[in-house]
Amino acid sequence: MLIYNTFSRKKEEFEPVNPPAVTMYICGPTVYDYFHIGNARSFIMGDIIRRYLIFRGYRVKFVMNITDIDDKIIKKAAEEKTDTSGIASRFSDAFLHDLEKLKINQADVFPRATEHIEEIIDVIKKIELNGAAYDGLDSIYYDISKFREYGKLSGKKLDELESGARVEVNSAKRDPLDFALWKKAKPGEPSWESPWGPGRPGWHIECSAMSMKHLGESIDIHCGGNDLIFPHHENEIAQSEIATGKKFVKYWLHFGFLNIQEEKMSKSLGNFFTAREILGKYPAEALRLLYLQTHYSGPLSFTEDLLISASKGFERIKNFALLIKENINSSPAYGESRFDFEKYRLKFTEVMDDDFNTPKGLAVFYDFIKDANSFIQNNKPGKEFFREAYELTKAIGETVFGIVHFDEINAKTEAGIESKLIELLIEMRQQAKLDKNYKLADEIRLKLGAIGVTLQDSKEGTTYRITV
Ligand code: AMP
Ligand code: ZN
């Protein structure tokens, strides 16, 4: 199996340190707001890679951190006149809820920074002991000049990095690229006791410490979006390798950006859709399908039209799965079953083994569906055919891609009717307004609200959100 390693900038044979065990860490969210579908791309592709490794027989331990203390959380708490733990718990609950809705499998551990202060302090102490930390008045900083290999992940020379770095005003840093390990508390900020006085951890150290705690000092795979290569992952390497003297990560995997009109989707640019908004309008499987159509490492330009056509693709897949499910018990025991399932399974494994090539893997799945459909039309397949078709659809569509859910297929059809009924009520409310029957229009809105369907009016029309 080949895997593209950002570290070596080439595809390498995948040889985990301790097979069949695989240790995998993905940088999770900072919980100060709902996450957008750009973040979701990274989370979904991480989920699919993990699922594929399991499909190939590996025992994967998967850790995703939750950054629950950080400048952005402090700022949000101040804006809302509440405390940081309230903000963090509200948005980490929302995060976990949305992950589930996106059919992303739960991590084995979701470690939170504020629950690992002791471990974080221990790693900083080791860095200090090895001479790579100094007191820069407002923070304890990492001294990058002490790590000769600094820049090895991003592949840049120090002077190149330095000229690109923003120099922080008022900082007592020796080098603009030095970064905070421990931020001393300013008045009113949440803080924890430490050998350097009350304060809180920097962002990078949290991932080093939590990866080591839950997966060991050397791990197989560490992943995150492209934007994390520098400085976040570069700094994680510098911290961890100075602290332990061991190689921190064997394979570095990075996800391409989700762009919107040529720009990276991001909170700061304001050009985003939250995962919640999208899930109110489209099935999670459509978004997953859209992301599977592009290789995880490349950029992907988002448009709503792409999502609409992915929804149609999902309908096709769902109809096929339903056909299989309906026939598995009702078809005759004997019938024509000479269909080469193995061919598709082998081809799927071959293309996915080449650095998780999901666009090709998806093409194999669609070919299988097309060929199986025409086989069903032209022959009288028996139970054995439907059983094998079920197994293969389950393996590719459910286990690896997470776009088929056999248990939910009937329920999903009902959910389809549900959304049509809501649309119908919205139309009736629109008509009531045109007829100046505001009492009825209001009643429809309030009664829908009472069962957890919130209507939102805008110039473009009325949309709804399911809030239960
Ligand atoms: P953040 O909460 O900003 O730290 O982001 C959480 C994860 O989402 C990180 O792995 C980021 O690299 C990733 N991410 C952020 N924006 C995008 C984007 N537009 N496309 C893909 N991944 C993204
Ligand atoms: Zn991280």
Coordinates of C-alpha atoms and ligand atoms in Angstrom, one line a residue:
M1 CA 0.0 0.0 0.0
L2 CA 1.4 3.4 -1.0
I3 CA 0.9 6.6 1.0
Y4 CA 2.1 10.1 0.1
N5 CA 4.2 11.4 2.9
T6 CA 4.5 15.2 3.1
F7 CA 7.7 14.7 5.0
S8 CA 9.6 13.0 2.1
R9 CA 7.3 14.5 -0.6
K10 CA 6.8 11.2 -2.2
K11 CA 4.7 8.1 -2.1
E12 CA 6.1 5.5 0.3
E13 CA 5.2 1.9 1.0
F14 CA 3.0 1.9 4.1
E15 CA 4.8 0.0 6.9
P16 CA 3.5 0.8 10.3
V17 CA 5.9 0.5 13.2
N18 CA 4.0 -2.3 14.9
P19 CA 1.6 -4.0 12.4
P20 CA -1.3 -4.7 12.4
A21 CA -1.6 -1.9 14.9
V22 CA -1.7 1.6 13.4
T23 CA -1.6 4.8 15.5
M24 CA -3.3 7.8 13.9
Y25 CA -3.7 11.3 15.1
I26 CA -5.8 14.1 13.5
C27 CA -5.8 17.7 14.5
G28 CA -9.3 18.5 15.6
P29 CA -11.2 21.8 16.0
T30 CA -10.8 24.8 18.2
V31 CA -14.3 24.9 19.8
Y32 CA -15.4 28.5 19.7
D33 CA -18.0 28.2 17.0
Y34 CA -19.8 25.8 14.7
F35 CA -17.4 24.2 12.1
H36 CA -17.6 24.8 8.4
I37 CA -17.6 22.4 5.5
G38 CA -14.0 23.1 4.9
N39 CA -13.1 21.8 8.3
A40 CA -15.6 19.0 7.5
R41 CA -13.6 18.0 4.5
S42 CA -10.5 17.3 6.6
F43 CA -12.6 15.4 9.2
I44 CA -14.4 13.3 6.6
M45 CA -11.3 12.4 4.6
G46 CA -9.5 11.5 7.9
D47 CA -12.5 9.3 8.7
I48 CA -12.4 7.6 5.3
I49 CA -8.6 6.9 5.5
R50 CA -9.1 5.4 8.9
R51 CA -12.0 3.2 7.7
Y52 CA -9.9 2.0 4.7
L53 CA -7.0 1.0 6.9
I54 CA -9.5 -1.0 9.0
F55 CA -10.9 -2.6 5.8
R56 CA -7.4 -3.6 4.9
G57 CA -7.0 -5.4 8.3
Y58 CA -5.2 -2.9 10.4
R59 CA -6.1 -2.3 14.0
V60 CA -6.3 1.5 14.1
K61 CA -6.2 3.6 17.2
F62 CA -7.5 7.0 16.2
V63 CA -7.2 10.1 18.3
M64 CA -8.7 13.6 17.5
N65 CA -7.9 16.4 19.9
I66 CA -10.3 19.2 20.9
T67 CA -8.7 22.5 21.5
D68 CA -10.8 23.9 24.4
I69 CA -8.6 26.8 25.5
D70 CA -7.2 29.3 23.1
D71 CA -7.3 33.1 22.2
K72 CA -10.4 32.7 20.0
I73 CA -12.3 31.0 22.9
I74 CA -11.2 33.7 25.3
K75 CA -12.4 36.4 22.9
K76 CA -15.7 34.7 22.3
A77 CA -16.3 34.2 26.0
A78 CA -15.6 38.0 26.6
E79 CA -18.0 38.9 23.8
E80 CA -20.7 36.7 25.3
K81 CA -19.9 37.8 28.8
T82 CA -19.5 34.2 29.9
D83 CA -16.6 31.9 30.8
T84 CA -14.3 30.0 28.4
S85 CA -15.4 26.6 29.7
G86 CA -19.0 27.4 28.9
I87 CA -18.1 28.3 25.3
A88 CA -15.9 25.3 24.9
S89 CA -18.4 22.8 26.3
R90 CA -21.2 24.3 24.2
F91 CA -19.3 24.1 20.9
S92 CA -17.6 20.8 21.6
D93 CA -21.1 19.3 22.2
A94 CA -22.1 20.8 18.9
F95 CA -19.0 19.5 17.2
L96 CA -19.6 15.9 18.4
H97 CA -23.2 16.2 17.4
D98 CA -22.4 17.4 13.9
L99 CA -19.7 14.7 13.5
E100 CA -22.3 12.1 14.1
K101 CA -24.7 13.7 11.6
L102 CA -21.8 13.6 9.1
K103 CA -21.6 9.8 9.7
I104 CA -18.0 10.3 10.9
N105 CA -17.1 7.4 13.2
Q106 CA -16.2 8.4 16.8
A107 CA -12.5 8.7 17.6
D108 CA -11.2 6.2 20.1
V109 CA -10.2 9.2 22.2
F110 CA -11.2 12.9 21.9
P111 CA -8.6 14.4 24.3
R112 CA -9.1 18.0 25.5
A113 CA -6.3 20.4 26.2
T114 CA -7.6 21.5 29.6
E115 CA -7.8 17.9 30.7
H116 CA -4.1 17.3 29.9
I117 CA -2.4 20.2 31.6
E118 CA -0.2 17.9 33.7
E119 CA 1.0 16.0 30.6
I120 CA 1.6 19.3 28.7
I121 CA 3.7 20.7 31.6
D122 CA 5.7 17.5 31.7
V123 CA 6.7 17.8 28.0
I124 CA 7.6 21.5 28.4
K125 CA 9.8 20.5 31.4
K126 CA 11.6 18.0 29.2
I127 CA 12.1 20.6 26.5
E128 CA 13.4 23.0 29.1
L129 CA 15.7 20.3 30.5
N130 CA 17.1 19.8 27.0
G131 CA 17.9 23.5 26.7
A132 CA 15.3 24.5 24.1
A133 CA 13.0 26.6 26.2
Y134 CA 13.5 30.2 27.6
D135 CA 11.5 32.6 29.6
G136 CA 10.4 35.5 27.2
L137 CA 8.6 37.4 29.9
D138 CA 5.0 37.0 28.6
S139 CA 5.5 33.4 27.7
I140 CA 7.8 30.4 27.9
Y141 CA 9.1 30.1 24.3
Y142 CA 10.6 27.3 22.2
D143 CA 14.0 28.2 20.9
I144 CA 14.1 27.0 17.4
S145 CA 17.8 27.5 17.0
K146 CA 18.2 24.5 19.4
F147 CA 16.6 22.1 16.9
R148 CA 18.9 21.8 13.9
E149 CA 16.3 20.1 11.8
Y150 CA 13.7 22.9 12.1
G151 CA 12.0 23.3 8.8
K152 CA 12.3 19.7 7.7
L153 CA 8.6 19.1 7.3
S154 CA 7.8 22.2 5.3
G155 CA 11.0 21.8 3.4
K156 CA 12.1 25.4 3.9
K157 CA 15.3 27.0 4.9
L158 CA 15.3 29.0 8.1
D159 CA 15.9 32.4 6.4
E160 CA 13.0 31.7 4.0
L161 CA 10.7 31.0 6.9
E162 CA 11.9 33.9 8.8
S163 CA 11.3 36.4 6.1
G164 CA 7.7 35.1 5.8
A165 CA 7.0 35.1 9.5
R166 CA 5.0 37.9 11.1
V167 CA 7.0 39.4 13.9
E168 CA 4.8 40.0 16.9
V169 CA 5.0 43.4 18.5
N170 CA 5.9 43.5 22.2
S171 CA 7.2 40.0 22.1
A172 CA 10.4 39.1 23.9
K173 CA 11.1 36.4 21.4
R174 CA 14.7 35.8 20.3
D175 CA 13.7 34.8 16.9
P176 CA 10.4 35.6 15.1
L177 CA 9.9 31.8 14.5
D178 CA 10.2 30.9 18.2
F179 CA 6.7 30.1 19.6
A180 CA 5.0 30.0 22.9
L181 CA 4.9 26.7 24.9
W182 CA 3.3 28.2 27.9
K183 CA 1.4 31.6 27.9
K184 CA 1.5 33.4 31.2
A185 CA -1.9 34.5 32.4
K186 CA -3.0 38.1 31.8
P187 CA -5.5 39.5 34.3
G188 CA -8.9 38.0 33.9
E189 CA -7.7 35.1 31.7
P190 CA -8.3 31.5 32.7
S191 CA -5.1 29.9 34.0
W192 CA -3.6 26.8 35.5
E193 CA -0.6 26.5 37.9
S194 CA 2.7 25.6 36.5
P195 CA 6.5 25.8 37.3
W196 CA 6.5 29.1 35.3
G197 CA 3.6 30.6 37.1
P198 CA -0.1 30.6 36.3
G199 CA -1.0 30.4 32.6
R200 CA -2.2 28.2 29.8
P201 CA -0.6 26.0 27.1
G202 CA 0.3 27.1 23.6
W203 CA -1.6 25.4 20.8
H204 CA 1.3 23.4 19.3
I205 CA 2.3 21.7 22.6
E206 CA -1.1 20.4 23.2
C207 CA -1.0 18.1 20.1
S208 CA 2.5 16.9 21.0
A209 CA 1.5 16.0 24.6
M210 CA -1.8 14.4 23.8
S211 CA -0.4 12.4 20.8
M212 CA 2.3 11.1 23.1
K213 CA -0.1 10.3 26.0
H214 CA -2.6 8.4 23.9
L215 CA -0.5 6.9 21.1
G216 CA 3.1 6.8 22.4
E217 CA 6.2 8.8 21.6
S218 CA 6.4 7.6 18.0
I219 CA 3.3 7.3 15.9
D220 CA 2.4 6.0 12.4
I221 CA 0.1 8.7 10.9
H222 CA -0.5 12.3 11.8
C223 CA -2.9 14.3 9.6
G224 CA -4.6 17.6 9.3
G225 CA -5.4 20.3 6.7
N226 CA -2.6 21.7 4.5
D227 CA -2.6 25.0 6.5
L228 CA -1.2 23.0 9.4
I229 CA 2.1 22.0 7.8
F230 CA 3.7 25.2 8.8
P231 CA 4.0 26.2 11.6
H232 CA 1.7 23.8 13.5
H233 CA 3.1 20.5 12.5
E234 CA 6.7 21.8 12.1
N235 CA 6.5 22.9 15.7
E236 CA 5.0 19.7 16.9
I237 CA 8.0 17.9 15.4
A238 CA 10.4 20.3 17.0
Q239 CA 8.9 20.0 20.4
S240 CA 8.3 16.2 20.5
E241 CA 11.7 15.3 19.0
I242 CA 13.6 17.5 21.4
A243 CA 11.6 16.1 24.3
T244 CA 12.0 12.4 23.5
G245 CA 14.9 12.2 21.1
K246 CA 12.8 9.9 19.0
K247 CA 11.2 10.3 15.6
F248 CA 7.7 11.7 16.3
V249 CA 5.7 10.7 13.2
K250 CA 6.4 8.2 10.4
Y251 CA 3.8 9.4 7.8
W252 CA 2.5 13.0 7.6
L253 CA -0.8 13.3 5.6
H254 CA -2.3 16.6 4.6
F255 CA -5.7 17.4 3.2
G256 CA -6.2 19.9 0.4
F257 CA -8.4 23.0 1.0
L258 CA -12.0 23.3 0.3
N259 CA -12.1 26.5 -1.7
I260 CA -15.0 28.8 -2.6
Q261 CA -14.6 31.1 -5.6
E262 CA -10.8 30.4 -5.7
E263 CA -10.3 31.3 -2.0
K264 CA -9.8 29.0 1.0
M265 CA -13.1 28.6 2.9
S266 CA -12.4 30.1 6.3
K267 CA -14.0 31.8 9.2
S268 CA -11.9 34.9 8.9
L269 CA -12.8 35.5 5.2
G270 CA -16.5 34.9 6.1
N271 CA -16.9 32.8 2.9
F272 CA -18.2 29.7 4.6
F273 CA -21.2 27.4 5.1
T274 CA -21.4 25.6 8.4
A275 CA -21.8 21.9 8.4
R276 CA -25.1 22.5 10.2
E277 CA -26.5 24.7 7.4
I278 CA -25.6 22.2 4.8
L279 CA -27.0 19.2 6.8
G280 CA -30.3 21.1 7.0
K281 CA -30.6 21.0 3.3
Y282 CA -28.7 18.0 2.0
P283 CA -28.0 14.5 3.3
A284 CA -24.6 13.9 4.9
E285 CA -24.0 11.2 2.3
A286 CA -24.1 13.7 -0.5
L287 CA -21.4 15.8 1.1
R288 CA -19.3 12.7 1.7
L289 CA -19.8 11.7 -1.9
L290 CA -18.8 15.1 -3.1
Y291 CA -15.6 14.9 -1.1
L292 CA -14.8 11.3 -2.3
Q293 CA -14.9 12.6 -5.9
T294 CA -11.6 14.4 -5.4
H295 CA -8.4 13.0 -4.1
Y296 CA -7.9 14.0 -0.5
S297 CA -4.6 15.9 -1.1
G298 CA -5.9 18.2 -3.9
P299 CA -7.9 21.4 -3.7
L300 CA -11.6 21.2 -4.2
S301 CA -13.7 24.1 -5.4
F302 CA -17.1 24.1 -3.7
T303 CA -20.4 25.0 -5.4
E304 CA -23.9 24.2 -4.3
D305 CA -24.5 22.7 -7.8
L306 CA -21.8 20.1 -7.1
L307 CA -23.7 19.2 -4.0
I308 CA -27.0 18.9 -5.8
S309 CA -25.4 16.6 -8.4
A310 CA -23.8 14.5 -5.6
S311 CA -27.3 14.2 -4.0
K312 CA -28.5 12.7 -7.3
G313 CA -25.6 10.3 -7.2
F314 CA -26.5 9.4 -3.7
E315 CA -30.1 8.7 -4.7
R316 CA -28.8 6.2 -7.4
I317 CA -26.7 4.4 -4.8
K318 CA -29.5 4.4 -2.3
N319 CA -31.9 2.9 -4.8
F320 CA -29.5 0.2 -5.6
A321 CA -28.9 -0.6 -1.9
L322 CA -32.7 -0.7 -1.4
L323 CA -33.1 -3.1 -4.3
I324 CA -30.5 -5.4 -2.8
K325 CA -32.0 -5.2 0.6
E326 CA -35.5 -6.0 -0.7
N327 CA -34.3 -9.0 -2.7
I328 CA -31.9 -10.6 -0.3
N329 CA -34.7 -12.5 1.5
S330 CA -37.4 -12.6 -1.2
S331 CA -35.4 -13.9 -4.2
P332 CA -35.5 -17.6 -5.0
A333 CA -32.7 -19.8 -3.5
Y334 CA -31.6 -20.9 -7.0
G335 CA -31.0 -18.5 -9.8
E336 CA -28.3 -17.1 -12.0
S337 CA -25.5 -16.0 -9.7
R338 CA -22.5 -16.1 -12.0
F339 CA -21.3 -12.5 -11.5
D340 CA -17.7 -11.6 -10.9
F341 CA -17.8 -9.8 -7.6
E342 CA -14.2 -10.4 -6.9
K343 CA -13.1 -8.4 -9.9
Y344 CA -14.6 -5.2 -8.4
R345 CA -13.3 -5.9 -4.9
L346 CA -9.7 -6.4 -6.3
K347 CA -9.9 -3.3 -8.5
F348 CA -11.2 -1.3 -5.6
T349 CA -8.4 -2.4 -3.3
E350 CA -5.8 -1.8 -6.1
V351 CA -6.8 1.8 -6.7
M352 CA -7.4 2.6 -3.0
D353 CA -4.0 1.1 -2.1
D354 CA -2.5 3.8 -4.2
D355 CA -2.6 6.6 -1.7
F356 CA -6.3 6.3 -1.0
N357 CA -7.5 7.2 -4.5
T358 CA -11.1 7.7 -3.6
P359 CA -12.2 9.1 -7.1
K360 CA -11.0 5.9 -8.7
G361 CA -12.5 3.8 -5.8
L362 CA -15.8 5.5 -6.3
A363 CA -15.7 4.9 -10.1
V364 CA -15.2 1.2 -9.4
F365 CA -18.2 1.3 -7.0
Y366 CA -20.4 3.0 -9.7
D367 CA -19.2 0.5 -12.3
F368 CA -20.2 -2.3 -10.0
I369 CA -23.7 -0.8 -9.5
K370 CA -24.2 -0.3 -13.2
D371 CA -23.1 -3.8 -14.1
A372 CA -25.1 -5.4 -11.2
N373 CA -28.2 -3.5 -12.2
S374 CA -28.0 -4.7 -15.7
F375 CA -27.3 -8.2 -14.5
I376 CA -30.4 -8.1 -12.4
Q377 CA -32.5 -6.9 -15.4
N378 CA -31.1 -9.5 -17.8
N379 CA -31.1 -12.5 -15.6
K380 CA -33.1 -14.0 -12.8
P381 CA -30.5 -13.8 -10.0
G382 CA -31.0 -15.9 -6.9
K383 CA -30.3 -15.3 -3.2
E384 CA -26.6 -16.0 -3.6
F385 CA -26.2 -13.1 -6.0
F386 CA -28.1 -10.7 -3.7
R387 CA -26.1 -11.9 -0.7
E388 CA -22.8 -11.3 -2.4
A389 CA -24.0 -7.9 -3.8
Y390 CA -25.0 -7.0 -0.3
E391 CA -21.6 -7.9 1.1
L392 CA -19.7 -5.9 -1.5
T393 CA -22.0 -2.9 -1.2
K394 CA -21.7 -3.0 2.5
A395 CA -17.8 -3.3 2.4
I396 CA -17.3 -0.4 -0.1
G397 CA -20.4 1.8 0.4
E398 CA -20.9 1.4 4.1
T399 CA -17.6 0.3 5.8
V400 CA -15.2 2.4 3.8
F401 CA -17.1 5.3 2.3
G402 CA -19.9 5.7 4.9
I403 CA -22.4 6.6 2.1
V404 CA -24.7 3.5 2.4
H405 CA -26.5 2.7 5.6
F406 CA -28.4 -0.5 5.2
D407 CA -30.1 -0.2 8.6
E408 CA -31.4 3.2 7.8
I409 CA -32.5 2.7 4.2
N410 CA -36.2 2.3 5.0
A411 CA -36.1 5.1 7.6
K412 CA -34.3 7.3 5.0
T413 CA -37.1 6.9 2.6
E414 CA -39.4 8.1 5.3
A415 CA -37.1 11.0 6.0
G416 CA -37.4 11.9 2.3
I417 CA -41.1 12.1 2.7
E418 CA -40.7 14.2 5.9
S419 CA -38.7 16.8 4.1
K420 CA -41.3 16.9 1.3
L421 CA -44.0 17.4 3.9
I422 CA -42.1 20.3 5.5
E423 CA -41.6 21.9 2.1
L424 CA -45.4 21.5 1.5
L425 CA -46.2 23.3 4.7
I426 CA -43.8 26.1 3.8
E427 CA -45.6 26.5 0.5
M428 CA -49.0 26.5 2.2
R429 CA -47.7 29.2 4.7
Q430 CA -46.5 31.2 1.7
Q431 CA -49.9 31.0 0.1
A432 CA -51.6 31.9 3.5
K433 CA -49.4 35.1 3.6
L434 CA -50.3 36.0 0.0
D435 CA -54.0 35.5 1.0
K436 CA -53.2 37.8 4.0
N437 CA -54.2 35.0 6.3
Y438 CA -51.4 35.9 8.7
K439 CA -53.0 34.0 11.6
L440 CA -52.7 30.7 9.7
A441 CA -49.2 31.6 8.4
D442 CA -48.0 32.2 12.0
E443 CA -49.7 29.1 13.3
I444 CA -47.8 26.9 10.7
R445 CA -44.5 28.5 11.8
L446 CA -45.2 28.1 15.5
K447 CA -46.4 24.5 15.2
L448 CA -43.5 23.5 13.1
G449 CA -41.2 25.3 15.7
A450 CA -42.9 23.3 18.5
I451 CA -41.8 20.0 16.8
G452 CA -38.3 21.2 16.2
V453 CA -38.5 22.6 12.7
T454 CA -37.3 26.2 12.7
L455 CA -38.2 28.4 9.7
Q456 CA -35.9 31.1 8.5
D457 CA -37.2 33.8 6.1
S458 CA -35.0 35.7 3.8
K459 CA -35.2 37.6 0.5
E460 CA -34.5 34.3 -1.3
G461 CA -37.4 32.5 0.3
T462 CA -37.9 30.3 3.4
T463 CA -35.5 27.6 4.5
Y464 CA -35.7 25.4 7.6
R465 CA -33.5 23.9 10.2
I466 CA -34.2 20.8 12.2
T467 CA -33.2 21.7 15.8
V468 CA -34.1 18.5 17.6
Ligands
AMP1 P1 -9.3 24.8 12.9 O1 -10.5 24.6 13.8 O2 -9.3 26.0 12.1 O3 -8.0 24.5 13.6 O4 -9.4 23.6 11.8 C1 -9.7 22.3 12.0 C2 -9.2 21.4 10.8 O5 -9.8 21.8 9.6 C3 -7.7 21.6 10.6 O6 -7.2 20.3 10.2 C4 -7.6 22.5 9.4 O7 -6.5 22.3 8.6 C5 -8.9 22.1 8.6 N1 -9.3 23.1 7.7 C6 -9.6 24.5 8.0 N2 -10.1 25.1 6.9 C7 -10.1 24.2 5.8 C8 -10.5 24.2 4.5 N3 -11.0 25.3 3.9 N4 -10.4 23.1 3.7 C9 -10.0 21.9 4.3 N5 -9.6 21.8 5.6 C10 -9.7 22.9 6.4
ZN2 ZN -2.6 19.7 16.1

